[in-house]
Amino acid sequence: MRNAISLARRATARVLSLLASVAMVSGFVVPLTLDSAAAAQPADVAQSTDVSQSTDVSQPAVAAQPVDFRVLVFSKTAGFRHGAIPLANALISQLAADNNFEAVFSEDATVFDSANAEVLAGFDAVVFNSTTGDVLDAGQQSTFEAYIRGGGGFAGIHSATDTEYDWAFYGQLIGGYFNGHPAPQLASITVEDDMNESTKHLDGDTWDRTDEWYNFRSLDRDKVHVLLSLDEKSYTGGNMGPEHPISWCQEFEGGRSWYTGLGHTDASYSEAAFQKH
């Protein structure tokens, strides 16, 4: 999950994974560390700010030293709500503490209001942490589009593909939409890119793990860079055939995007290989 943070957008040509990924979409490369035991609980540190009940995201937490980049983690849900959302936030919080970036957490969509465009531009990346349904109104969507076109980074976790079905820009940014899933079960993942920051830690060409495996629609693998794909012969319920991406990234309209379909289960967030994904 480190690679999502790699997507932070500033001009410095560095790349992170979900963390490096956020750093990757942000344009950073940061050598991330993580204390797995500590990741199970939210970190009470200066680099993490919870503004879930507030629209004021303009004031960073007081940090002991300047942070390398800032990430807005948005987890509003208008449909099914995943129980693992707090665990994902806790992991990102711990990663922030261990790797000198600031994570700001919110479920208040007004952070995307046009009046907050300048504040939003101060974040290197935005993470949609298992969002569902229609979470932004038309004006907020326009602000977010301008953020991406201005070089912003985006990372989506799990049900971020179960979000904003009627917003064409978002569908293209995230790369595809959720189209059902079987019950959680063990499956074999094929590593299609073993050099990416979010996959290079994996040993071998496959990765076997238990999760809830999404099927997707409106996913054109020729328009995204596939990182991981599912072997549908290794589990039941897949309906995409031999081409079944489960994690991918892309450059899009001036910004960068990274997505993982992994992360439904609570156990994911204490799994070392997933934490580095």
Tab-separated table of C-alpha atoms in Angstrom:
chain	number	residue	atom	x	y	z
A	1	MET	CA	0.000	0.000	0.000
A	2	ARG	CA	3.033	2.260	0.233
A	3	ASN	CA	2.998	2.874	-3.499
A	4	ALA	CA	-0.221	4.796	-3.545
A	5	ILE	CA	1.517	7.554	-1.700
A	6	SER	CA	4.285	7.524	-4.333
A	7	LEU	CA	1.969	9.378	-6.635
A	8	ALA	CA	2.566	12.780	-4.967
A	9	ARG	CA	2.667	15.281	-7.799
A	10	ARG	CA	5.523	17.721	-7.410
A	11	ALA	CA	8.049	18.287	-10.127
A	12	THR	CA	10.853	16.458	-8.344
A	13	ALA	CA	11.289	13.296	-10.390
A	14	ARG	CA	10.919	10.881	-7.489
A	15	VAL	CA	8.439	8.001	-7.205
A	16	LEU	CA	6.918	6.249	-3.986
A	17	SER	CA	4.320	2.332	-3.617
A	18	LEU	CA	-0.042	2.473	-1.799
A	19	LEU	CA	2.618	4.735	-0.332
A	20	ALA	CA	5.089	4.300	-3.107
A	21	SER	CA	2.125	4.733	-5.393
A	22	VAL	CA	0.982	7.927	-3.834
A	23	ALA	CA	4.510	9.114	-3.963
A	24	MET	CA	4.609	7.800	-7.520
A	25	VAL	CA	1.531	9.748	-8.568
A	26	SER	CA	2.971	12.617	-6.623
A	27	GLY	CA	6.255	12.490	-8.490
A	28	PHE	CA	8.427	11.390	-5.566
A	29	VAL	CA	10.631	8.445	-4.783
A	30	VAL	CA	10.971	8.009	-1.044
A	31	PRO	CA	12.554	5.032	0.715
A	32	LEU	CA	9.571	4.048	2.859
A	33	THR	CA	9.785	2.175	6.116
A	34	LEU	CA	7.054	0.683	8.241
A	35	ASP	CA	6.780	-0.887	11.655
A	36	SER	CA	4.170	-3.566	10.919
A	37	ALA	CA	3.157	-3.937	14.549
A	38	ALA	CA	2.529	-0.224	14.887
A	39	ALA	CA	0.519	-0.081	11.676
A	40	ALA	CA	-2.436	-1.781	13.294
A	41	GLN	CA	-3.263	1.381	15.253
A	42	PRO	CA	-3.589	4.998	14.060
A	43	ALA	CA	-0.458	6.986	14.760
A	44	ASP	CA	-0.828	10.046	16.966
A	45	VAL	CA	1.795	12.071	15.174
A	46	ALA	CA	2.230	15.527	13.753
A	47	GLN	CA	2.213	14.245	10.181
A	48	SER	CA	-1.378	12.949	10.446
A	49	THR	CA	-4.415	15.209	10.610
A	50	ASP	CA	-8.025	14.046	10.855
A	51	VAL	CA	-10.382	16.670	9.489
A	52	SER	CA	-13.232	14.268	8.708
A	53	GLN	CA	-15.781	16.519	10.390
A	54	SER	CA	-14.262	19.790	9.216
A	55	THR	CA	-13.758	21.613	5.933
A	56	ASP	CA	-10.575	23.305	7.113
A	57	VAL	CA	-7.718	21.385	5.516
A	58	SER	CA	-5.596	24.466	4.951
A	59	GLN	CA	-3.667	24.234	8.206
A	60	PRO	CA	-1.125	21.406	8.338
A	61	ALA	CA	-0.387	19.763	11.638
A	62	VAL	CA	2.608	21.249	13.403
A	63	ALA	CA	5.528	19.035	12.406
A	64	ALA	CA	8.939	18.743	13.997
A	65	GLN	CA	10.516	19.155	10.575
A	66	PRO	CA	9.282	20.107	7.098
A	67	VAL	CA	7.461	17.256	5.406
A	68	ASP	CA	8.460	15.950	1.970
A	69	PHE	CA	4.931	15.978	0.574
A	70	ARG	CA	1.248	16.154	1.554
A	71	VAL	CA	-1.544	13.674	0.843
A	72	LEU	CA	-5.306	14.095	1.212
A	73	VAL	CA	-7.010	10.786	2.073
A	74	PHE	CA	-10.722	10.889	1.232
A	75	SER	CA	-13.021	8.063	2.374
A	76	LYS	CA	-16.587	9.316	1.930
A	77	THR	CA	-19.084	6.574	1.074
A	78	ALA	CA	-22.549	6.949	-0.448
A	79	GLY	CA	-23.059	3.205	-0.864
A	80	PHE	CA	-21.541	0.147	0.791
A	81	ARG	CA	-19.045	1.059	3.503
A	82	HIS	CA	-16.011	-1.169	3.928
A	83	GLY	CA	-15.022	-2.039	7.469
A	84	ALA	CA	-11.339	-1.859	6.518
A	85	ILE	CA	-11.413	1.912	5.868
A	86	PRO	CA	-10.123	2.778	9.371
A	87	LEU	CA	-7.353	0.200	9.026
A	88	ALA	CA	-6.246	1.714	5.713
A	89	ASN	CA	-6.235	5.171	7.291
A	90	ALA	CA	-4.230	3.852	10.221
A	91	LEU	CA	-1.662	2.322	7.888
A	92	ILE	CA	-1.295	5.531	5.891
A	93	SER	CA	-0.980	7.460	9.155
A	94	GLN	CA	1.842	5.183	10.284
A	95	LEU	CA	3.527	5.455	6.901
A	96	ALA	CA	3.333	9.237	7.205
A	97	ALA	CA	4.993	9.114	10.610
A	98	ASP	CA	7.739	6.796	9.407
A	99	ASN	CA	8.432	8.515	6.084
A	100	ASN	CA	8.114	12.254	6.706
A	101	PHE	CA	5.009	13.139	4.767
A	102	GLU	CA	1.746	14.624	5.959
A	103	ALA	CA	-1.532	12.728	5.609
A	104	VAL	CA	-4.784	14.630	6.030
A	105	PHE	CA	-7.949	12.523	6.398
A	106	SER	CA	-11.429	13.710	5.482
A	107	GLU	CA	-14.899	12.494	4.522
A	108	ASP	CA	-16.184	16.012	3.893
A	109	ALA	CA	-16.673	16.580	0.159
A	110	THR	CA	-16.553	20.357	0.592
A	111	VAL	CA	-12.772	20.066	0.598
A	112	PHE	CA	-13.305	19.869	-3.181
A	113	ASP	CA	-15.419	23.040	-3.377
A	114	SER	CA	-14.148	25.686	-5.788
A	115	ALA	CA	-13.479	27.949	-2.801
A	116	ASN	CA	-10.946	25.362	-1.605
A	117	ALA	CA	-9.180	24.898	-4.961
A	118	GLU	CA	-6.021	26.612	-3.761
A	119	VAL	CA	-5.978	24.467	-0.630
A	120	LEU	CA	-6.475	21.310	-2.696
A	121	ALA	CA	-3.575	22.342	-4.924
A	122	GLY	CA	-1.361	22.200	-1.840
A	123	PHE	CA	-1.684	18.412	-1.751
A	124	ASP	CA	0.670	16.350	-3.865
A	125	ALA	CA	-1.816	13.507	-4.173
A	126	VAL	CA	-5.400	12.583	-3.323
A	127	VAL	CA	-6.220	9.046	-2.191
A	128	PHE	CA	-9.766	7.691	-2.526
A	129	ASN	CA	-9.810	5.097	0.247
A	130	SER	CA	-12.615	2.641	-0.616
A	131	THR	CA	-15.068	5.367	-1.558
A	132	THR	CA	-18.438	4.289	-2.961
A	133	GLY	CA	-21.281	5.935	-4.835
A	134	ASP	CA	-21.626	9.577	-5.822
A	135	VAL	CA	-19.335	11.412	-3.435
A	136	LEU	CA	-18.794	14.756	-5.223
A	137	ASP	CA	-21.302	17.174	-6.740
A	138	ALA	CA	-20.798	18.749	-10.174
A	139	GLY	CA	-18.876	21.752	-8.889
A	140	GLN	CA	-16.609	19.611	-6.738
A	141	GLN	CA	-15.955	17.359	-9.709
A	142	SER	CA	-14.827	20.365	-11.743
A	143	THR	CA	-12.412	21.398	-8.991
A	144	PHE	CA	-10.967	17.897	-8.846
A	145	GLU	CA	-10.602	17.756	-12.632
A	146	ALA	CA	-8.644	21.027	-12.552
A	147	TYR	CA	-6.447	19.602	-9.779
A	148	ILE	CA	-5.546	16.554	-11.883
A	149	ARG	CA	-4.977	18.625	-15.027
A	150	GLY	CA	-2.692	20.848	-12.977
A	151	GLY	CA	-0.419	17.891	-12.268
A	152	GLY	CA	-2.133	16.340	-9.251
A	153	GLY	CA	-1.702	12.703	-8.290
A	154	PHE	CA	-4.507	10.243	-7.615
A	155	ALA	CA	-4.518	6.820	-5.954
A	156	GLY	CA	-7.576	4.590	-5.596
A	157	ILE	CA	-7.961	1.735	-3.132
A	158	HIS	CA	-10.362	-1.191	-3.695
A	159	SER	CA	-13.900	0.220	-4.073
A	160	ALA	CA	-12.685	3.501	-5.516
A	161	THR	CA	-13.830	1.786	-8.745
A	162	ASP	CA	-17.330	1.507	-7.214
A	163	THR	CA	-17.555	5.296	-7.264
A	164	GLU	CA	-18.959	8.008	-9.553
A	165	TYR	CA	-20.302	5.834	-12.380
A	166	ASP	CA	-21.812	8.823	-14.184
A	167	TRP	CA	-18.682	10.994	-14.145
A	168	ALA	CA	-16.793	10.235	-17.367
A	169	PHE	CA	-13.585	12.019	-16.316
A	170	TYR	CA	-13.357	9.936	-13.152
A	171	GLY	CA	-13.999	6.710	-15.025
A	172	GLN	CA	-11.106	7.459	-17.344
A	173	LEU	CA	-8.868	8.609	-14.477
A	174	ILE	CA	-9.354	5.469	-12.431
A	175	GLY	CA	-9.363	3.262	-15.531
A	176	GLY	CA	-12.463	1.091	-15.043
A	177	TYR	CA	-15.512	0.377	-12.916
A	178	PHE	CA	-16.488	-2.353	-10.468
A	179	ASN	CA	-18.647	-5.099	-11.962
A	180	GLY	CA	-19.340	-7.507	-9.125
A	181	HIS	CA	-17.268	-9.994	-7.150
A	182	PRO	CA	-17.372	-13.523	-5.752
A	183	ALA	CA	-16.895	-14.304	-2.065
A	184	PRO	CA	-13.400	-13.582	-0.683
A	185	GLN	CA	-11.037	-16.465	-1.414
A	186	LEU	CA	-7.458	-17.401	-2.170
A	187	ALA	CA	-6.286	-16.548	-5.700
A	188	SER	CA	-3.064	-16.314	-7.663
A	189	ILE	CA	-1.974	-12.909	-8.933
A	190	THR	CA	0.350	-12.601	-11.919
A	191	VAL	CA	3.026	-9.933	-11.541
A	192	GLU	CA	3.038	-8.170	-14.916
A	193	ASP	CA	5.524	-5.451	-13.997
A	194	ASP	CA	8.166	-6.431	-11.453
A	195	MET	CA	10.026	-3.111	-11.714
A	196	ASN	CA	7.280	-0.775	-10.543
A	197	GLU	CA	7.628	0.642	-7.030
A	198	SER	CA	4.387	-1.071	-5.993
A	199	THR	CA	5.395	-4.540	-7.212
A	200	LYS	CA	9.168	-4.858	-7.190
A	201	HIS	CA	9.172	-6.165	-3.613
A	202	LEU	CA	7.265	-9.296	-4.676
A	203	ASP	CA	9.213	-12.535	-5.047
A	204	GLY	CA	8.680	-14.452	-8.259
A	205	ASP	CA	6.099	-14.080	-11.007
A	206	THR	CA	3.026	-14.776	-8.880
A	207	TRP	CA	1.555	-13.625	-5.587
A	208	ASP	CA	-0.965	-15.866	-3.813
A	209	ARG	CA	-3.257	-14.178	-1.299
A	210	THR	CA	-6.836	-14.016	-0.037
A	211	ASP	CA	-9.026	-11.019	-0.828
A	212	GLU	CA	-12.298	-10.008	-2.445
A	213	TRP	CA	-11.632	-10.142	-6.190
A	214	TYR	CA	-13.362	-7.517	-8.282
A	215	ASN	CA	-14.503	-7.949	-11.847
A	216	PHE	CA	-14.432	-4.730	-13.884
A	217	ARG	CA	-16.225	-3.127	-16.791
A	218	SER	CA	-15.158	-0.277	-19.071
A	219	LEU	CA	-11.534	-1.259	-18.490
A	220	ASP	CA	-9.286	-0.938	-21.532
A	221	ARG	CA	-5.899	-2.398	-20.651
A	222	ASP	CA	-4.388	-0.683	-23.692
A	223	LYS	CA	-5.014	2.673	-21.975
A	224	VAL	CA	-3.469	1.759	-18.620
A	225	HIS	CA	-0.211	0.175	-17.526
A	226	VAL	CA	-1.144	-3.122	-15.875
A	227	LEU	CA	0.888	-3.997	-12.780
A	228	LEU	CA	-0.940	-7.084	-11.507
A	229	SER	CA	-3.565	-9.386	-13.018
A	230	LEU	CA	-5.632	-12.270	-11.720
A	231	ASP	CA	-5.326	-15.862	-12.864
A	232	GLU	CA	-9.009	-16.764	-13.104
A	233	LYS	CA	-8.123	-20.467	-13.140
A	234	SER	CA	-6.937	-20.114	-9.532
A	235	TYR	CA	-10.317	-19.112	-8.040
A	236	THR	CA	-14.038	-19.112	-8.811
A	237	GLY	CA	-16.168	-16.141	-9.842
A	238	GLY	CA	-13.942	-14.289	-12.292
A	239	ASN	CA	-15.691	-13.292	-15.514
A	240	MET	CA	-13.072	-11.382	-17.497
A	241	GLY	CA	-11.131	-14.304	-18.917
A	242	PRO	CA	-7.352	-14.326	-19.427
A	243	GLU	CA	-7.150	-10.523	-19.322
A	244	HIS	CA	-8.109	-9.604	-15.762
A	245	PRO	CA	-6.085	-6.647	-14.416
A	246	ILE	CA	-6.331	-6.014	-10.662
A	247	SER	CA	-3.824	-3.157	-10.252
A	248	TRP	CA	-2.668	-0.555	-12.768
A	249	CYS	CA	-1.384	2.980	-13.244
A	250	GLN	CA	-1.346	5.637	-15.945
A	251	GLU	CA	-0.553	9.213	-16.794
A	252	PHE	CA	-3.787	11.082	-17.432
A	253	GLU	CA	-4.475	14.625	-18.673
A	254	GLY	CA	-1.459	16.124	-16.947
A	255	GLY	CA	-1.722	14.109	-13.740
A	256	ARG	CA	-1.013	10.551	-12.650
A	257	SER	CA	-3.222	7.749	-11.414
A	258	TRP	CA	-2.642	4.449	-9.595
A	259	TYR	CA	-5.241	1.878	-8.535
A	260	THR	CA	-5.317	-1.391	-6.636
A	261	GLY	CA	-8.326	-3.684	-6.413
A	262	LEU	CA	-6.781	-5.272	-3.329
A	263	GLY	CA	-7.618	-4.219	0.225
A	264	HIS	CA	-11.098	-5.490	1.100
A	265	THR	CA	-10.051	-7.672	4.010
A	266	ASP	CA	-8.955	-6.375	7.396
A	267	ALA	CA	-6.022	-8.785	7.257
A	268	SER	CA	-4.639	-6.987	4.197
A	269	TYR	CA	-3.462	-4.053	6.270
A	270	SER	CA	-1.228	-6.152	8.511
A	271	GLU	CA	0.157	-8.152	5.566
A	272	ALA	CA	3.732	-7.111	4.841
A	273	ALA	CA	3.551	-7.655	1.071
A	274	PHE	CA	0.342	-5.626	0.802
A	275	GLN	CA	1.747	-2.797	2.927
A	276	LYS	CA	4.529	-2.414	0.360
A	277	HIS	CA	2.128	-2.586	-2.609
